[in-house]
Structure formats: C-alpha cells, structure tokens
Amino acid sequence: MAIRVQREDFDVGAEITALTEGNPSIGGVTSFVGLVRDMADGERTSAMTLEHYPGMTEKMLAEIDAEAHDRWPLEASLIIHRYGRLEAGDRIVLVIAASPHRDAAFEACRFLIDWLKTKAPFWKLEEADDGATRWVEAKETDDAAAARWETNTGTRKAG
Amino acid sequence: MAIRVQREDFDVGAEITALTEGNPSIGGVTSFVGLVRDMADGERTSAMTLEHYPGMTEKMLAEIDAEAHDRWPLEASLIIHRYGRLEAGDRIVLVIAASPHRDAAFEACRFLIDWLKTKAPFWKLEEADDGATRWVEAKETDDAAAARWETNTGTRKAG
Amino acid sequence: MKILYFAWLRQRTGIGEEDVSPPESVRDVASLVDWLKQRNPAFAEALADTSTLRVAVNQEFASFDTALNGTEEVALFPPMTGG
Amino acid sequence: MKILYFAWLRQRTGIGEEDVSPPESVRDVASLVDWLKQRNPAFAEALADTSTLRVAVNQEFASFDTALNGTEEVALFPPMTGG
C-alpha cells in the first residue's frame, strides 16, 4: 500500500516495524532485500547506476502492489526501489508483504519482486573494475519467474 | 549459520545488516517475521506463553539450518526464536536466508519456517481476554507445509 | 533415567522433570510409558492417548519402539506448535 | 509530442527527452519510430533492431500498433532490468 522511488538508502527493520505496529491481526511478514553483487554474469563489477522513468515507475509499482492486494489477503505492503549510483553491497530494493498468514506473506512478496523485475521501468548500467560500463541485459529467467504469476483471466477462448 | 533461542526481542534490520555486511556476493535476502496475532482460530487472544525444550531446541534448529545450507546455495542464514510470555503484536520468530540469487533466498527462508513449525520443540499456551488459557493444537496445514519439502531420498523401493 | 514433560503433559502430570529408575522390564519407550502410567492416576490420565504423544530420546525424535538402556534423557510432549 | 529515451537508447541517440511534431502520416507507434529513424543516422542505428525495443504511451506499456493522436508522451527503451 506504499511505494517509494528514491536515491536514499532505507532501514529494513524500521520499515517492517512501521508497517506492522498497531495491527495485531498481522501474523507473518515476509521481506526481500535486493543488493548489488560484486559479480554479475561472471563479470566483476564494482558499482552500477540505476536509471528509471520517473512517473511511470511509481505508476507501475502502484499497479503491481494493487494487484498483490487483489490476489492475497494482505494487511500491509511496501515497495522501495532506489535509483542512481550504487556500489557493491548496497541495498537496491525492498519488498515487504504482511498478512495474517505466512503463505500469503511469502507468495505476495515473491510475486512483487518477480513482477517488478519485468514491469518496473528500471535499467542497470554496470561498471567493471577497469571503469568499463555495460547495460545489463534482461534475463529470460526473470521473464519466466514473472510468467509463473500470470493468471488465465481473460485469455480463455469461447468454443 | 546462526541459531538463537532467547526471551529478548530482536532487531530485524540490524540482523539483516550484520548477516550481509562485507559479503558482496549476496544478491538477495529473504526474511520472515512471525508475530503474535490477537486472533487465533477465531478466538480472541491477548497474550501467549511459549514453552520450549532447552537443548533440544537449539539442536533441532541447527539441524534444520544445516539442511537448508545443503539444499540451497546460501551465503548466510539466521534463525531467532523467542520463548516466554509474549503479547499480541510481539515478534516471535525471525528467519533470514541470504544467497547470490533470490530464488534460493525465498525457498530456503520458507523451508526454514515451514520446517521449524513441525520440528522445533515449542508449544504455545494462549491466554484469552478473560484469562482462560489453552494449549494451541498442531495444525494439519503446518504438517502439510513441512511435507512439501520432504525429499524422496531413501524412500524409493527397489523393483 | 531423566524424564521430561512439556506443555499440557507437564500441566497434567504436575511435573516438568523427574529422575526415575524403572525396572529391567522397561526396554523401550512403549514399556517406559506403560510403567509411568501405572504409578498414579494423574500419569495414567495424562498419558492415556498415545496418539497425541510425541517422544524424544536424548534430544532426538524417537518412536514407541525405540530401545532404552536406562541411562537416557526421555522427553514426552504433545505435537509442537512453534514458529 | 514528447519522446523519452532510456538506457542505451538514450546513450546512442544522445538524447533523453525531446519535443517533436511529426507529420500527420504518423498515426501509430510504428510510423513514429520510422519517422524518428529517418531524421538522422544516430537514430536510425539506435532504433534499428525493433525486437529489443519496448514502448510506453502515456506511461502505459504499448505496442507498435498502438494509435497516436500527436499529443502523447511516448517512451522508447530496452527491456527492463530493475529489482
């Protein structure tokens, strides 16, 4: 139910607490933090710059979040995605899903991160140790992960 | 790779940071926090007391954790389980799994929480608003959740 | 032999932990439970329904036919409800 | 009409954002891209491989046959790699 696109780092514990405090019907909170790895696709990287499409990013994240709330009985959720230059070990993204039951919390959290990888307009420019840069290519495994969540609604044919 | 059984509360953000800091091969961290709900099985509860089997608890949690490391390429993991009296909204359990890849982080985290629900010797005594207490009964859904992770190793018959 | 009781088994027997010296005829968990039950009515009642009883021997899950040599730590408890 | 370019499309065209007034013959995304390409070689090259091109019209995902009326915000970019 909350979306933030920001340059700044975030505090995972504080966000989980803020999301759950005062709501004792929450029984389980699943969170995912994505971090900049020092190794991507076998290439050593020291940093990356995340570019995004201001306006559309917030819109797409809000749509993905709304869909998670339609699909699972969530009490609260949060997506924070950073942009700008990040170094190895830095946090990139945070997804939190809170529900009375742990199944819903896990599934919604994974849905959100799988889905935003293919639907949120972000692009990563990696910097190698020698300063060379390259745009990260979209992974087929990410498309496959997102496709798992596709429903058949509206695609069924008559006859 | 770390197990803690304690009365004290824990700080989710600090634990995730401690687990990931200085290891830039970690790309994804999934965490789960279990909280005391004010409603359990349709009954209003105000608090609960968690009893455990000191010694065996640590042993079983360490075994479950080792199994997660055998199954998934984890860089780090943590299980904290509280005991003693807890009130609605209090944190009960924390599970963190960190891996180069998010699939492994999600699956290992869920394996750990599913498995410890059926393998770790904890028992919940719930207190209703009127002070009446009742021992929580084991849920079949928890057994089913844990059973999903059972491997077929050793159960295949010859012939 | 050290016997531990947890959750409602502890409440119903009125004991969390005891040291016992069962006779030589007690060679497995099943015969231990039978012997514990015949000592007094509270134990007979608490341990009546063995379908809800879980057992650990030396802090490892065990079954009713697990053999005992008289020196073990045996724990009796209902199905677990942690997490 | 506002056109936005992201990631390597921005680098190769040398432009992040521009305002254009395409002729009336530009009625959908496909004809817009054709028109943008014929303006100069950098655009022709950057937009050459349409299989790697993704499109949004008014900040919603769109396709090459999405109709345009000349007032939209159109964004062109490679497949996304966030998260």
Coordinates of C-alpha atoms in Angstrom, one line a residue:
Chain A
M1 CA 0.0 0.0 0.0
A2 CA 3.1 2.2 -0.2
I3 CA 5.5 2.9 -3.0
R4 CA 8.7 4.8 -2.8
V5 CA 11.3 5.5 -5.5
Q6 CA 14.3 7.2 -4.1
R7 CA 18.1 7.8 -4.2
E8 CA 18.4 7.3 -0.4
D9 CA 19.1 4.0 1.4
F10 CA 16.4 2.5 3.6
D11 CA 16.1 0.9 7.0
V12 CA 14.6 -2.5 6.7
G13 CA 13.8 -3.0 10.4
A14 CA 12.2 0.4 10.8
E15 CA 10.1 -0.2 7.7
I16 CA 8.8 -3.6 8.9
T17 CA 8.1 -2.1 12.4
A18 CA 6.2 0.9 10.9
L19 CA 4.2 -1.4 8.7
T20 CA 3.1 -3.8 11.4
E21 CA 2.9 -1.6 14.5
G22 CA -0.6 -1.3 15.9
N23 CA -2.0 -4.0 13.6
P24 CA -2.2 -7.2 15.7
S25 CA -4.0 -9.1 13.0
I26 CA -0.7 -9.5 11.2
G27 CA 0.8 -12.9 11.9
G28 CA 3.6 -13.0 9.3
V29 CA 5.8 -10.5 7.5
T30 CA 8.0 -11.6 4.5
S31 CA 10.5 -9.1 3.2
F32 CA 13.0 -9.2 0.4
V33 CA 16.1 -7.1 0.1
G34 CA 18.0 -7.0 -3.2
L35 CA 21.7 -6.0 -3.0
V36 CA 24.3 -5.0 -5.6
R37 CA 26.6 -8.0 -6.1
D38 CA 30.3 -7.7 -6.9
M39 CA 29.9 -10.3 -9.6
A40 CA 27.2 -10.3 -12.3
D41 CA 27.0 -12.8 -15.1
G42 CA 30.6 -13.8 -14.4
E43 CA 31.9 -10.3 -14.7
R44 CA 33.4 -8.5 -11.7
T45 CA 31.5 -5.2 -11.1
S46 CA 32.3 -2.5 -8.6
A47 CA 29.2 -0.4 -8.9
M48 CA 26.1 0.3 -11.0
T49 CA 23.8 3.1 -11.9
L50 CA 20.1 2.6 -11.9
E51 CA 18.2 4.7 -14.4
H52 CA 14.4 4.9 -14.2
Y53 CA 11.4 6.5 -15.8
P54 CA 10.1 9.0 -13.2
G55 CA 6.3 9.0 -13.1
M56 CA 5.8 5.7 -14.9
T57 CA 7.9 3.9 -12.3
E58 CA 5.7 5.0 -9.4
K59 CA 2.6 4.2 -11.5
M60 CA 3.7 0.6 -12.4
L61 CA 4.8 -0.1 -8.9
A62 CA 1.4 1.1 -7.6
E63 CA -0.3 -1.2 -10.1
I64 CA 1.8 -4.2 -9.1
D65 CA 1.1 -3.5 -5.5
A66 CA -2.6 -3.2 -6.1
E67 CA -2.6 -6.5 -7.9
A68 CA -0.9 -8.2 -4.9
H69 CA -3.6 -6.8 -2.6
D70 CA -6.3 -8.2 -5.0
R71 CA -4.7 -11.6 -5.0
W72 CA -3.8 -12.1 -1.4
P73 CA -5.3 -11.1 1.9
L74 CA -2.6 -8.6 2.8
E75 CA -2.8 -6.2 5.8
A76 CA 0.1 -4.1 4.6
S77 CA 2.8 -3.9 1.9
L78 CA 5.7 -1.7 0.9
I79 CA 8.0 -1.4 -2.2
I80 CA 11.0 0.8 -2.1
H81 CA 13.3 0.9 -5.2
R82 CA 16.4 3.0 -5.3
Y83 CA 17.9 4.7 -8.4
G84 CA 21.2 6.4 -9.0
R85 CA 24.7 5.1 -8.4
L86 CA 25.1 2.2 -6.1
E87 CA 28.2 0.2 -5.0
A88 CA 28.7 -3.5 -4.4
G89 CA 26.9 -4.4 -1.2
D90 CA 24.4 -1.5 -1.3
R91 CA 20.7 -2.2 -1.0
I92 CA 18.7 -1.7 -4.2
V93 CA 15.2 -2.8 -3.5
L94 CA 12.9 -3.7 -0.6
V95 CA 9.6 -5.5 -0.8
I96 CA 7.5 -6.2 2.3
A97 CA 4.2 -8.1 2.5
A98 CA 2.3 -8.6 5.8
S99 CA -0.7 -10.9 6.2
P100 CA -2.5 -12.8 8.9
H101 CA -0.9 -15.9 7.4
R102 CA 2.6 -16.7 6.3
D103 CA 1.6 -18.4 3.0
A104 CA 0.1 -15.1 1.7
A105 CA 3.0 -13.1 3.0
F106 CA 5.5 -15.3 1.2
E107 CA 3.6 -15.5 -2.1
A108 CA 2.8 -11.8 -2.3
C109 CA 6.4 -10.8 -1.5
R110 CA 7.7 -13.1 -4.2
F111 CA 5.1 -12.0 -6.7
L112 CA 6.0 -8.4 -6.1
I113 CA 9.7 -8.8 -6.7
D114 CA 9.3 -11.2 -9.6
W115 CA 6.8 -8.8 -11.2
L116 CA 8.6 -5.6 -10.7
K117 CA 11.7 -7.0 -12.4
T118 CA 9.8 -7.2 -15.6
K119 CA 7.2 -4.4 -15.2
A120 CA 9.0 -1.6 -13.5
P121 CA 10.9 0.7 -15.8
F122 CA 14.5 0.5 -14.4
W123 CA 17.7 -0.1 -16.2
K124 CA 21.1 -1.1 -14.7
L125 CA 24.4 0.2 -16.1
E126 CA 27.2 -1.8 -14.6
E127 CA 30.7 -0.5 -14.0
A128 CA 33.6 -3.0 -14.2
D129 CA 36.7 -2.6 -12.0
D130 CA 38.5 -1.1 -15.0
G131 CA 35.8 1.6 -15.4
A132 CA 34.2 0.0 -18.5
T133 CA 30.4 0.2 -18.4
R134 CA 27.7 -2.1 -19.9
W135 CA 23.9 -2.2 -19.8
V136 CA 22.6 -5.2 -18.0
E137 CA 20.6 -7.4 -20.4
A138 CA 17.1 -8.6 -19.4
K139 CA 17.2 -12.2 -18.1
E140 CA 15.0 -14.9 -19.6
T141 CA 14.8 -16.3 -16.1
D142 CA 13.2 -13.1 -14.8
D143 CA 10.6 -13.3 -17.6
A144 CA 10.0 -16.9 -16.6
A145 CA 9.7 -16.0 -12.9
A146 CA 7.1 -13.3 -13.7
A147 CA 5.2 -15.6 -16.1
R148 CA 4.6 -18.0 -13.3
W149 CA 2.2 -15.4 -11.8
E150 CA 0.2 -14.9 -14.9
T151 CA -3.4 -15.8 -14.5
N152 CA -5.6 -17.1 -17.2
T153 CA -8.3 -14.5 -16.7
G154 CA -9.5 -13.1 -19.9
T155 CA -7.4 -15.3 -22.1
R156 CA -9.8 -18.2 -22.3
K157 CA -11.4 -18.5 -25.7
A158 CA -15.0 -19.4 -26.3
G159 CA -15.8 -22.6 -28.1
Chain B
M1 CA 24.5 -20.5 10.1
A2 CA 23.4 -19.0 13.4
I3 CA 20.7 -20.0 15.8
R4 CA 19.4 -18.1 18.8
V5 CA 16.7 -19.1 21.3
Q6 CA 16.0 -16.2 23.6
R7 CA 13.5 -14.4 25.7
E8 CA 14.5 -11.0 24.3
D9 CA 13.1 -9.2 21.3
F10 CA 15.3 -8.9 18.2
D11 CA 16.1 -6.1 15.7
V12 CA 15.3 -7.4 12.1
G13 CA 17.2 -4.6 10.3
A14 CA 20.3 -4.9 12.4
E15 CA 20.3 -8.7 12.0
I16 CA 20.0 -8.5 8.2
T17 CA 22.8 -5.9 8.1
A18 CA 25.0 -8.0 10.3
L19 CA 24.4 -11.0 8.1
T20 CA 25.1 -9.3 4.8
E21 CA 27.7 -6.7 5.6
G22 CA 31.1 -7.4 4.0
N23 CA 29.7 -10.1 1.7
P24 CA 29.1 -8.6 -1.7
S25 CA 28.3 -12.0 -3.3
I26 CA 24.9 -11.8 -1.6
G27 CA 22.3 -10.6 -4.1
G28 CA 19.1 -11.3 -2.2
V29 CA 18.0 -11.6 1.4
T30 CA 14.6 -13.0 2.3
S31 CA 13.4 -12.7 5.8
F32 CA 10.3 -13.8 7.7
V33 CA 9.0 -12.4 11.0
G34 CA 6.2 -14.2 12.8
L35 CA 4.1 -12.1 15.2
V36 CA 1.6 -12.8 17.9
R37 CA -1.9 -12.3 16.5
D38 CA -4.8 -11.0 18.5
M39 CA -7.0 -13.6 17.0
A40 CA -6.2 -17.3 16.7
D41 CA -8.5 -19.9 15.3
G42 CA -11.4 -17.5 15.7
E43 CA -10.6 -16.9 19.4
R44 CA -9.6 -13.5 20.7
T45 CA -6.2 -13.8 22.5
S46 CA -4.3 -11.2 24.4
A47 CA -1.1 -13.0 25.0
M48 CA 0.7 -16.3 24.9
T49 CA 3.5 -18.1 26.6
L50 CA 6.0 -20.1 24.5
E51 CA 7.4 -23.1 26.3
H52 CA 10.4 -25.0 24.8
Y53 CA 12.8 -27.8 25.4
P54 CA 16.2 -26.2 26.1
G55 CA 19.0 -28.1 24.5
M56 CA 16.9 -30.0 22.0
T57 CA 15.5 -26.7 20.5
E58 CA 19.0 -25.4 19.6
K59 CA 19.9 -28.9 18.3
M60 CA 16.9 -29.1 16.0
L61 CA 17.2 -25.6 14.8
A62 CA 20.8 -26.2 13.9
E63 CA 19.9 -29.4 12.1
I64 CA 17.2 -27.6 10.1
D65 CA 19.6 -24.8 9.3
A66 CA 22.3 -27.2 8.1
E67 CA 19.8 -28.9 5.9
A68 CA 18.9 -25.6 4.3
H69 CA 22.6 -25.0 3.5
D70 CA 22.8 -28.4 2.0
R71 CA 19.8 -27.8 -0.3
W72 CA 20.4 -24.2 -1.4
P73 CA 23.5 -22.1 -2.2
L74 CA 23.2 -19.9 0.9
E75 CA 25.8 -17.3 1.9
A76 CA 24.3 -16.8 5.3
S77 CA 21.2 -17.6 7.4
L78 CA 19.8 -16.9 10.8
I79 CA 17.0 -18.3 13.0
I80 CA 15.9 -16.5 16.2
H81 CA 13.0 -18.0 18.2
R82 CA 11.8 -16.4 21.3
Y83 CA 10.2 -18.1 24.3
G84 CA 8.4 -16.9 27.4
R85 CA 5.3 -14.6 27.6
L86 CA 4.5 -12.6 24.5
E87 CA 1.7 -10.2 23.9
A88 CA -0.4 -9.5 20.7
G89 CA 1.8 -7.7 18.2
D90 CA 5.1 -9.0 19.7
R91 CA 7.7 -10.7 17.4
I92 CA 8.0 -14.5 18.0
V93 CA 10.4 -15.7 15.3
L94 CA 12.8 -14.4 12.7
V95 CA 14.2 -16.4 9.8
I96 CA 16.7 -14.9 7.3
A97 CA 18.2 -16.5 4.2
A98 CA 20.8 -14.8 2.1
S99 CA 22.0 -16.0 -1.3
P100 CA 23.5 -14.8 -4.5
H101 CA 20.1 -15.4 -6.1
R102 CA 16.6 -14.5 -4.9
D103 CA 15.0 -17.9 -5.7
A104 CA 17.3 -19.7 -3.3
A105 CA 16.8 -17.0 -0.6
F106 CA 13.0 -17.3 -0.9
E107 CA 12.9 -21.1 -0.9
A108 CA 15.3 -21.5 1.9
C109 CA 13.6 -19.0 4.1
R110 CA 10.2 -20.6 3.6
F111 CA 11.7 -24.1 4.1
L112 CA 13.2 -23.0 7.4
I113 CA 9.9 -21.5 8.8
D114 CA 7.8 -24.4 7.5
W115 CA 10.2 -26.9 8.9
L116 CA 10.7 -25.4 12.3
K117 CA 7.0 -25.3 12.9
T118 CA 6.9 -29.1 12.9
K119 CA 10.5 -30.0 14.1
A120 CA 11.4 -27.4 16.7
P121 CA 10.1 -28.3 20.2
F122 CA 8.0 -25.2 21.1
W123 CA 4.5 -25.2 22.5
K124 CA 2.1 -22.2 22.7
L125 CA -0.2 -21.6 25.6
E126 CA -2.7 -18.9 24.6
E127 CA -4.4 -16.6 27.0
A128 CA -7.9 -15.3 26.2
D129 CA -9.1 -11.8 27.2
D130 CA -10.9 -13.4 30.2
G131 CA -7.7 -15.0 31.4
A132 CA -8.6 -18.5 30.3
T133 CA -5.7 -20.4 28.8
R134 CA -5.5 -23.2 26.2
W135 CA -2.7 -25.0 24.5
V136 CA -2.6 -24.4 20.8
E137 CA -3.2 -27.5 18.8
A138 CA -0.8 -28.5 16.0
K139 CA -2.3 -27.6 12.6
E140 CA -2.6 -30.0 9.8
T141 CA -1.8 -27.2 7.4
D142 CA 1.6 -26.8 9.1
D143 CA 2.3 -30.5 8.6
A144 CA 1.3 -30.2 5.0
A145 CA 3.5 -27.2 4.5
A146 CA 6.5 -29.1 6.0
A147 CA 5.7 -32.2 4.0
R148 CA 6.1 -30.2 0.8
W149 CA 9.9 -30.1 1.5
E150 CA 10.3 -33.8 2.0
T151 CA 12.6 -35.3 -0.5
N152 CA 12.1 -38.8 -1.9
T153 CA 15.7 -39.8 -1.0
G154 CA 15.7 -43.2 0.6
T155 CA 12.0 -43.8 0.1
R156 CA 12.2 -45.3 -3.3
K157 CA 11.6 -49.0 -3.4
A158 CA 13.5 -51.5 -5.5
G159 CA 11.6 -53.4 -8.1
Chain C
M1 CA 16.8 -42.0 33.7
K2 CA 15.7 -38.5 33.3
I3 CA 12.1 -37.9 32.1
L4 CA 10.9 -34.5 30.8
Y5 CA 7.3 -33.5 30.3
F6 CA 6.2 -30.4 28.2
A7 CA 3.1 -28.3 27.6
W8 CA -0.1 -29.9 28.8
L9 CA 1.7 -33.1 29.7
R10 CA 3.7 -31.1 32.2
Q11 CA 0.5 -29.5 33.5
R12 CA -1.5 -32.7 33.7
T13 CA 1.2 -34.8 35.4
G14 CA 2.2 -31.8 37.6
I15 CA 5.9 -32.5 36.8
G16 CA 8.3 -30.9 34.4
E17 CA 11.2 -33.2 35.1
E18 CA 11.9 -36.2 37.2
D19 CA 14.6 -38.9 37.7
V20 CA 13.3 -42.4 37.6
S21 CA 14.7 -45.9 38.0
P22 CA 12.4 -48.2 36.0
P23 CA 12.7 -52.0 36.4
E24 CA 14.6 -54.0 33.9
S25 CA 11.5 -55.0 32.0
V26 CA 11.4 -51.4 30.7
R27 CA 13.4 -51.8 27.5
D28 CA 11.8 -49.4 25.1
V29 CA 9.7 -46.2 25.1
A30 CA 6.4 -48.1 25.0
S31 CA 7.2 -50.1 28.1
L32 CA 8.5 -46.9 29.8
V33 CA 5.2 -45.1 29.2
D34 CA 3.2 -48.1 30.5
W35 CA 5.4 -48.2 33.6
L36 CA 5.0 -44.4 34.1
K37 CA 1.2 -44.7 33.8
Q38 CA 0.7 -47.4 36.4
R39 CA 2.5 -45.3 39.1
N40 CA -0.5 -43.0 39.7
P41 CA -3.9 -41.9 38.2
A42 CA -2.6 -38.4 37.1
F43 CA 0.0 -40.1 34.9
A44 CA -2.4 -42.7 33.7
E45 CA -4.8 -40.0 32.5
A46 CA -2.1 -37.6 31.0
L47 CA -0.5 -40.4 29.0
A48 CA -3.8 -42.2 28.1
D49 CA -4.0 -41.1 24.5
T50 CA -0.7 -42.2 23.0
S51 CA -1.8 -41.0 19.5
T52 CA -1.1 -37.4 20.6
L53 CA 2.1 -38.2 22.4
R54 CA 5.5 -37.3 20.8
V55 CA 8.8 -38.7 22.1
A56 CA 12.4 -37.7 22.1
V57 CA 15.2 -39.8 23.4
N58 CA 18.5 -38.0 24.1
Q59 CA 17.0 -34.9 22.4
E60 CA 16.4 -36.8 19.1
F61 CA 12.9 -37.6 17.9
A62 CA 12.1 -41.3 18.7
S63 CA 9.2 -43.7 18.5
F64 CA 7.5 -46.1 20.9
D65 CA 9.7 -49.0 19.8
T66 CA 12.9 -47.1 20.4
A67 CA 15.1 -49.2 22.7
L68 CA 16.3 -47.8 26.1
N69 CA 19.2 -48.9 28.3
G70 CA 18.1 -46.9 31.4
T71 CA 20.5 -44.0 31.1
E72 CA 18.7 -41.8 28.6
E73 CA 17.0 -38.5 28.7
V74 CA 13.5 -39.2 27.6
A75 CA 11.0 -36.3 26.8
L76 CA 7.3 -36.7 26.4
F77 CA 5.2 -33.9 24.8
P78 CA 2.3 -33.1 22.5
P79 CA 2.8 -32.2 18.8
M80 CA 4.8 -29.0 18.6
T81 CA 3.3 -25.6 17.8
G82 CA 6.2 -23.2 17.4
G83 CA 7.0 -20.6 14.7
Chain D
M1 CA 4.6 15.1 -28.7
K2 CA 7.1 14.3 -26.0
I3 CA 9.5 11.5 -26.7
L4 CA 11.7 9.9 -24.0
Y5 CA 14.6 7.6 -24.5
F6 CA 16.1 5.4 -21.7
A7 CA 19.2 3.3 -21.0
W8 CA 21.3 2.6 -24.1
L9 CA 18.7 4.2 -26.4
R10 CA 19.3 7.4 -24.6
Q11 CA 23.1 6.9 -24.9
R12 CA 23.0 6.0 -28.6
T13 CA 20.6 8.7 -29.7
G14 CA 22.4 11.2 -27.4
I15 CA 19.0 12.5 -26.2
G16 CA 17.0 11.8 -23.0
E17 CA 13.9 13.7 -24.0
E18 CA 12.7 15.8 -26.9
D19 CA 9.6 17.5 -28.2
V20 CA 8.7 16.6 -31.7
S21 CA 5.9 17.5 -34.2
P22 CA 5.6 14.5 -36.5
P23 CA 3.6 14.8 -39.8
E24 CA 0.0 13.7 -39.9
S25 CA 1.1 10.4 -41.5
V26 CA 2.4 9.3 -38.1
R27 CA -0.7 7.7 -36.6
D28 CA 0.8 4.8 -34.5
V29 CA 4.0 3.9 -32.7
A30 CA 5.4 2.0 -35.7
S31 CA 5.1 5.0 -38.0
L32 CA 6.5 7.3 -35.3
V33 CA 9.6 5.1 -34.9
D34 CA 10.1 5.1 -38.7
W35 CA 9.8 8.8 -38.8
L36 CA 12.3 9.2 -35.9
K37 CA 14.8 6.9 -37.7
Q38 CA 14.8 8.8 -40.9
R39 CA 15.8 12.1 -39.2
N40 CA 19.4 11.2 -38.7
P41 CA 21.9 8.2 -38.8
A42 CA 22.2 8.0 -34.9
F43 CA 18.5 7.5 -34.6
A44 CA 18.4 5.1 -37.5
E45 CA 21.1 3.0 -35.8
A46 CA 19.8 3.2 -32.2
L47 CA 16.2 2.2 -33.3
A48 CA 17.3 -0.4 -36.0
D49 CA 16.5 -3.5 -34.0
T50 CA 12.9 -3.2 -33.0
S51 CA 12.9 -6.6 -31.5
T52 CA 14.7 -5.2 -28.4
L53 CA 12.6 -2.1 -28.3
R54 CA 9.9 -1.6 -25.7
V55 CA 7.3 1.2 -25.8
A56 CA 5.2 3.1 -23.4
V57 CA 2.5 5.6 -24.4
N58 CA 1.4 8.0 -21.7
Q59 CA 3.3 5.9 -19.2
E60 CA 1.5 2.6 -20.0
F61 CA 3.1 -0.3 -21.9
A62 CA 2.1 -0.1 -25.5
S63 CA 2.8 -1.9 -28.8
F64 CA 3.9 -0.9 -32.3
D65 CA 0.3 -0.7 -33.5
T66 CA -0.9 1.5 -30.6
A67 CA -2.6 4.5 -32.2
L68 CA -1.3 8.1 -31.6
N69 CA -3.1 11.4 -31.9
G70 CA 0.0 13.6 -31.7
T71 CA -0.3 14.7 -28.0
E72 CA 1.1 11.7 -26.2
E73 CA 4.2 11.1 -24.1
V74 CA 5.9 8.3 -25.9
A75 CA 8.9 6.4 -24.3
L76 CA 11.3 4.1 -26.1
F77 CA 13.6 1.8 -24.1
P78 CA 15.2 -1.6 -24.0
P79 CA 13.8 -4.5 -21.8
M80 CA 13.8 -3.5 -18.1
T81 CA 16.3 -4.8 -15.6
G82 CA 15.3 -3.5 -12.2
G83 CA 14.9 -5.2 -8.9

